[in-house]
Amino acid sequence: LSIAVNASADAVCLDVEPEDATTAQAPAWVRKQHARGVKQPVVYTSISNAQTLVNVLEKDAIPRSQFKIWTAHYTHVAHRCGPNCGFGFKGQADATQWTDRALNRNLDESLCGPSFF
């Protein structure tokens, strides 16, 4: 999965977090990826920003069906974020990065839904 850390780069996923792309840049980036033929670009962000990011995209007339959301929520328990995770997130994440200690090493691990890739 290719990941862009700034909105000027093309990739399948945009990393929206401090010092990378911003929430405000996400709609234009998603539209640019659609124009390149990426049917459902992925946006990655922390669970605490997930609903805000979804709201910004939807306000810009990009429905939830046209992008995937990959959340970061380090509970150290495999899960895909949903309303039970709190932080005001109302939907279901397509994937969730749930640990940075996979295999007892400094590795990230995510649980992905069946249609994530």
mmCIF file with all atom_site columns, C-alpha atoms in Angstrom:
data_model
loop_
_atom_site.group_PDB
_atom_site.id
_atom_site.type_symbol
_atom_site.label_atom_id
_atom_site.label_alt_id
_atom_site.label_comp_id
_atom_site.label_asym_id
_atom_site.label_entity_id
_atom_site.label_seq_id
_atom_site.pdbx_PDB_ins_code
_atom_site.Cartn_x
_atom_site.Cartn_y
_atom_site.Cartn_z
_atom_site.occupancy
_atom_site.B_iso_or_equiv
_atom_site.pdbx_formal_charge
_atom_site.auth_seq_id
_atom_site.auth_comp_id
_atom_site.auth_asym_id
_atom_site.auth_atom_id
_atom_site.pdbx_PDB_model_num
ATOM 1   C CA . LEU A 1 1   ? 0.000   0.000  0.000   1.00 0.00 ? 1   LEU A CA 1
ATOM 2   C CA . SER A 1 2   ? 1.620   3.230  -1.089  1.00 0.00 ? 2   SER A CA 1
ATOM 3   C CA . ILE A 1 3   ? 1.352   6.031  1.489   1.00 0.00 ? 3   ILE A CA 1
ATOM 4   C CA . ALA A 1 4   ? 1.757   9.759  0.824   1.00 0.00 ? 4   ALA A CA 1
ATOM 5   C CA . VAL A 1 5   ? 2.853   11.877 3.776   1.00 0.00 ? 5   VAL A CA 1
ATOM 6   C CA . ASN A 1 6   ? 1.953   15.113 2.004   1.00 0.00 ? 6   ASN A CA 1
ATOM 7   C CA . ALA A 1 7   ? -1.014  16.037 -0.137  1.00 0.00 ? 7   ALA A CA 1
ATOM 8   C CA . SER A 1 8   ? 1.097   16.894 -3.180  1.00 0.00 ? 8   SER A CA 1
ATOM 9   C CA . ALA A 1 9   ? 2.126   13.250 -3.639  1.00 0.00 ? 9   ALA A CA 1
ATOM 10  C CA . ASP A 1 10  ? 0.115   10.527 -5.325  1.00 0.00 ? 10  ASP A CA 1
ATOM 11  C CA . ALA A 1 11  ? -0.454  7.227  -3.509  1.00 0.00 ? 11  ALA A CA 1
ATOM 12  C CA . VAL A 1 12  ? -3.251  4.885  -2.495  1.00 0.00 ? 12  VAL A CA 1
ATOM 13  C CA . CYS A 1 13  ? -3.220  6.246  1.076   1.00 0.00 ? 13  CYS A CA 1
ATOM 14  C CA . LEU A 1 14  ? -2.818  9.718  2.574   1.00 0.00 ? 14  LEU A CA 1
ATOM 15  C CA . ASP A 1 15  ? -1.267  9.991  6.048   1.00 0.00 ? 15  ASP A CA 1
ATOM 16  C CA . VAL A 1 16  ? -3.201  12.678 7.928   1.00 0.00 ? 16  VAL A CA 1
ATOM 17  C CA . GLU A 1 17  ? -1.402  13.460 11.168  1.00 0.00 ? 17  GLU A CA 1
ATOM 18  C CA . PRO A 1 18  ? 0.843   16.173 12.645  1.00 0.00 ? 18  PRO A CA 1
ATOM 19  C CA . GLU A 1 19  ? 3.767   17.047 10.360  1.00 0.00 ? 19  GLU A CA 1
ATOM 20  C CA . ASP A 1 20  ? 2.181   15.139 7.467   1.00 0.00 ? 20  ASP A CA 1
ATOM 21  C CA . ALA A 1 21  ? -0.940  15.993 5.440   1.00 0.00 ? 21  ALA A CA 1
ATOM 22  C CA . THR A 1 22  ? -3.738  17.951 7.102   1.00 0.00 ? 22  THR A CA 1
ATOM 23  C CA . THR A 1 23  ? -7.426  17.185 7.384   1.00 0.00 ? 23  THR A CA 1
ATOM 24  C CA . ALA A 1 24  ? -8.181  20.255 5.266   1.00 0.00 ? 24  ALA A CA 1
ATOM 25  C CA . GLN A 1 25  ? -5.994  18.907 2.438   1.00 0.00 ? 25  GLN A CA 1
ATOM 26  C CA . ALA A 1 26  ? -7.745  15.520 2.319   1.00 0.00 ? 26  ALA A CA 1
ATOM 27  C CA . PRO A 1 27  ? -10.695 16.382 0.012   1.00 0.00 ? 27  PRO A CA 1
ATOM 28  C CA . ALA A 1 28  ? -8.529  17.729 -2.813  1.00 0.00 ? 28  ALA A CA 1
ATOM 29  C CA . TRP A 1 29  ? -6.146  14.782 -2.439  1.00 0.00 ? 29  TRP A CA 1
ATOM 30  C CA . VAL A 1 30  ? -9.008  12.235 -2.563  1.00 0.00 ? 30  VAL A CA 1
ATOM 31  C CA . ARG A 1 31  ? -10.418 13.908 -5.688  1.00 0.00 ? 31  ARG A CA 1
ATOM 32  C CA . LYS A 1 32  ? -6.961  13.845 -7.308  1.00 0.00 ? 32  LYS A CA 1
ATOM 33  C CA . GLN A 1 33  ? -6.656  10.117 -6.597  1.00 0.00 ? 33  GLN A CA 1
ATOM 34  C CA . HIS A 1 34  ? -10.144 9.496  -8.008  1.00 0.00 ? 34  HIS A CA 1
ATOM 35  C CA . ALA A 1 35  ? -9.043  11.304 -11.177 1.00 0.00 ? 35  ALA A CA 1
ATOM 36  C CA . ARG A 1 36  ? -6.008  8.958  -11.345 1.00 0.00 ? 36  ARG A CA 1
ATOM 37  C CA . GLY A 1 37  ? -8.349  5.957  -11.209 1.00 0.00 ? 37  GLY A CA 1
ATOM 38  C CA . VAL A 1 38  ? -8.067  5.048  -7.518  1.00 0.00 ? 38  VAL A CA 1
ATOM 39  C CA . LYS A 1 39  ? -11.660 4.054  -6.759  1.00 0.00 ? 39  LYS A CA 1
ATOM 40  C CA . GLN A 1 40  ? -11.465 4.233  -2.949  1.00 0.00 ? 40  GLN A CA 1
ATOM 41  C CA . PRO A 1 41  ? -8.381  6.084  -1.736  1.00 0.00 ? 41  PRO A CA 1
ATOM 42  C CA . VAL A 1 42  ? -7.446  5.420  1.888   1.00 0.00 ? 42  VAL A CA 1
ATOM 43  C CA . VAL A 1 43  ? -7.049  8.153  4.478   1.00 0.00 ? 43  VAL A CA 1
ATOM 44  C CA . TYR A 1 44  ? -5.099  7.275  7.623   1.00 0.00 ? 44  TYR A CA 1
ATOM 45  C CA . THR A 1 45  ? -5.531  9.207  10.862  1.00 0.00 ? 45  THR A CA 1
ATOM 46  C CA . SER A 1 46  ? -5.787  8.772  14.616  1.00 0.00 ? 46  SER A CA 1
ATOM 47  C CA . ILE A 1 47  ? -9.116  7.680  16.054  1.00 0.00 ? 47  ILE A CA 1
ATOM 48  C CA . SER A 1 48  ? -9.364  11.062 17.764  1.00 0.00 ? 48  SER A CA 1
ATOM 49  C CA . ASN A 1 49  ? -9.432  12.766 14.326  1.00 0.00 ? 49  ASN A CA 1
ATOM 50  C CA . ALA A 1 50  ? -11.363 10.124 12.383  1.00 0.00 ? 50  ALA A CA 1
ATOM 51  C CA . GLN A 1 51  ? -14.874 11.575 12.628  1.00 0.00 ? 51  GLN A CA 1
ATOM 52  C CA . THR A 1 52  ? -13.613 15.084 11.862  1.00 0.00 ? 52  THR A CA 1
ATOM 53  C CA . LEU A 1 53  ? -11.854 13.753 8.772   1.00 0.00 ? 53  LEU A CA 1
ATOM 54  C CA . VAL A 1 54  ? -14.970 11.868 7.614   1.00 0.00 ? 54  VAL A CA 1
ATOM 55  C CA . ASN A 1 55  ? -17.074 15.003 8.210   1.00 0.00 ? 55  ASN A CA 1
ATOM 56  C CA . VAL A 1 56  ? -14.698 17.197 6.188   1.00 0.00 ? 56  VAL A CA 1
ATOM 57  C CA . LEU A 1 57  ? -14.723 14.767 3.259   1.00 0.00 ? 57  LEU A CA 1
ATOM 58  C CA . GLU A 1 58  ? -18.497 14.361 3.330   1.00 0.00 ? 58  GLU A CA 1
ATOM 59  C CA . LYS A 1 59  ? -19.004 18.141 3.590   1.00 0.00 ? 59  LYS A CA 1
ATOM 60  C CA . ASP A 1 60  ? -16.954 18.403 0.396   1.00 0.00 ? 60  ASP A CA 1
ATOM 61  C CA . ALA A 1 61  ? -19.417 16.016 -1.317  1.00 0.00 ? 61  ALA A CA 1
ATOM 62  C CA . ILE A 1 62  ? -17.193 12.941 -1.043  1.00 0.00 ? 62  ILE A CA 1
ATOM 63  C CA . PRO A 1 63  ? -19.451 10.213 0.356   1.00 0.00 ? 63  PRO A CA 1
ATOM 64  C CA . ARG A 1 64  ? -18.074 7.544  2.681   1.00 0.00 ? 64  ARG A CA 1
ATOM 65  C CA . SER A 1 65  ? -18.441 4.963  -0.106  1.00 0.00 ? 65  SER A CA 1
ATOM 66  C CA . GLN A 1 66  ? -15.751 6.786  -2.107  1.00 0.00 ? 66  GLN A CA 1
ATOM 67  C CA . PHE A 1 67  ? -12.888 6.462  0.404   1.00 0.00 ? 67  PHE A CA 1
ATOM 68  C CA . LYS A 1 68  ? -11.572 4.094  3.041   1.00 0.00 ? 68  LYS A CA 1
ATOM 69  C CA . ILE A 1 69  ? -10.617 5.093  6.557   1.00 0.00 ? 69  ILE A CA 1
ATOM 70  C CA . TRP A 1 70  ? -7.644  3.559  8.366   1.00 0.00 ? 70  TRP A CA 1
ATOM 71  C CA . THR A 1 71  ? -7.459  4.565  11.999  1.00 0.00 ? 71  THR A CA 1
ATOM 72  C CA . ALA A 1 72  ? -4.641  4.444  14.511  1.00 0.00 ? 72  ALA A CA 1
ATOM 73  C CA . HIS A 1 73  ? -5.822  3.363  17.960  1.00 0.00 ? 73  HIS A CA 1
ATOM 74  C CA . TYR A 1 74  ? -3.171  1.727  20.113  1.00 0.00 ? 74  TYR A CA 1
ATOM 75  C CA . THR A 1 75  ? -5.176  -0.467 22.460  1.00 0.00 ? 75  THR A CA 1
ATOM 76  C CA . HIS A 1 76  ? -2.795  -3.407 21.941  1.00 0.00 ? 76  HIS A CA 1
ATOM 77  C CA . VAL A 1 77  ? -5.894  -5.481 21.197  1.00 0.00 ? 77  VAL A CA 1
ATOM 78  C CA . ALA A 1 78  ? -6.684  -6.313 17.575  1.00 0.00 ? 78  ALA A CA 1
ATOM 79  C CA . HIS A 1 79  ? -9.827  -4.458 16.476  1.00 0.00 ? 79  HIS A CA 1
ATOM 80  C CA . ARG A 1 80  ? -11.318 -2.230 13.811  1.00 0.00 ? 80  ARG A CA 1
ATOM 81  C CA . CYS A 1 81  ? -12.506 1.056  15.250  1.00 0.00 ? 81  CYS A CA 1
ATOM 82  C CA . GLY A 1 82  ? -16.204 1.758  15.500  1.00 0.00 ? 82  GLY A CA 1
ATOM 83  C CA . PRO A 1 83  ? -18.507 3.762  17.775  1.00 0.00 ? 83  PRO A CA 1
ATOM 84  C CA . ASN A 1 84  ? -17.461 1.711  20.824  1.00 0.00 ? 84  ASN A CA 1
ATOM 85  C CA . CYS A 1 85  ? -13.935 3.118  20.547  1.00 0.00 ? 85  CYS A CA 1
ATOM 86  C CA . GLY A 1 86  ? -15.199 6.541  21.561  1.00 0.00 ? 86  GLY A CA 1
ATOM 87  C CA . PHE A 1 87  ? -13.733 9.816  20.376  1.00 0.00 ? 87  PHE A CA 1
ATOM 88  C CA . GLY A 1 88  ? -17.046 10.513 18.605  1.00 0.00 ? 88  GLY A CA 1
ATOM 89  C CA . PHE A 1 89  ? -16.335 8.126  15.740  1.00 0.00 ? 89  PHE A CA 1
ATOM 90  C CA . LYS A 1 90  ? -19.700 7.034  14.316  1.00 0.00 ? 90  LYS A CA 1
ATOM 91  C CA . GLY A 1 91  ? -18.672 4.676  11.531  1.00 0.00 ? 91  GLY A CA 1
ATOM 92  C CA . GLN A 1 92  ? -16.610 1.545  11.046  1.00 0.00 ? 92  GLN A CA 1
ATOM 93  C CA . ALA A 1 93  ? -12.948 1.786  10.111  1.00 0.00 ? 93  ALA A CA 1
ATOM 94  C CA . ASP A 1 94  ? -11.832 -0.217 7.117   1.00 0.00 ? 94  ASP A CA 1
ATOM 95  C CA . ALA A 1 95  ? -8.609  -0.925 9.018   1.00 0.00 ? 95  ALA A CA 1
ATOM 96  C CA . THR A 1 96  ? -7.132  -0.047 12.414  1.00 0.00 ? 96  THR A CA 1
ATOM 97  C CA . GLN A 1 97  ? -3.488  0.090  13.403  1.00 0.00 ? 97  GLN A CA 1
ATOM 98  C CA . TRP A 1 98  ? -3.808  -1.251 16.937  1.00 0.00 ? 98  TRP A CA 1
ATOM 99  C CA . THR A 1 99  ? -0.219  -1.751 18.103  1.00 0.00 ? 99  THR A CA 1
ATOM 100 C CA . ASP A 1 100 ? 3.317   -0.569 17.524  1.00 0.00 ? 100 ASP A CA 1
ATOM 101 C CA . ARG A 1 101 ? 4.783   -3.644 19.271  1.00 0.00 ? 101 ARG A CA 1
ATOM 102 C CA . ALA A 1 102 ? 3.905   -6.486 16.900  1.00 0.00 ? 102 ALA A CA 1
ATOM 103 C CA . LEU A 1 103 ? 5.937   -9.656 17.437  1.00 0.00 ? 103 LEU A CA 1
ATOM 104 C CA . ASN A 1 104 ? 7.458   -7.928 20.510  1.00 0.00 ? 104 ASN A CA 1
ATOM 105 C CA . ARG A 1 105 ? 9.379   -5.655 18.160  1.00 0.00 ? 105 ARG A CA 1
ATOM 106 C CA . ASN A 1 106 ? 9.062   -2.048 17.072  1.00 0.00 ? 106 ASN A CA 1
ATOM 107 C CA . LEU A 1 107 ? 6.513   -2.960 14.380  1.00 0.00 ? 107 LEU A CA 1
ATOM 108 C CA . ASP A 1 108 ? 3.074   -1.610 13.617  1.00 0.00 ? 108 ASP A CA 1
ATOM 109 C CA . GLU A 1 109 ? 0.192   -4.025 13.093  1.00 0.00 ? 109 GLU A CA 1
ATOM 110 C CA . SER A 1 110 ? -3.261  -3.352 11.712  1.00 0.00 ? 110 SER A CA 1
ATOM 111 C CA . LEU A 1 111 ? -6.463  -5.349 11.501  1.00 0.00 ? 111 LEU A CA 1
ATOM 112 C CA . CYS A 1 112 ? -7.949  -4.859 8.042   1.00 0.00 ? 112 CYS A CA 1
ATOM 113 C CA . GLY A 1 113 ? -11.453 -5.524 6.835   1.00 0.00 ? 113 GLY A CA 1
ATOM 114 C CA . PRO A 1 114 ? -11.983 -8.099 4.082   1.00 0.00 ? 114 PRO A CA 1
ATOM 115 C CA . SER A 1 115 ? -12.160 -5.510 1.282   1.00 0.00 ? 115 SER A CA 1
ATOM 116 C CA . PHE A 1 116 ? -9.347  -3.248 2.477   1.00 0.00 ? 116 PHE A CA 1
ATOM 117 C CA . PHE A 1 117 ? -6.865  -4.346 -0.205  1.00 0.00 ? 117 PHE A CA 1
#
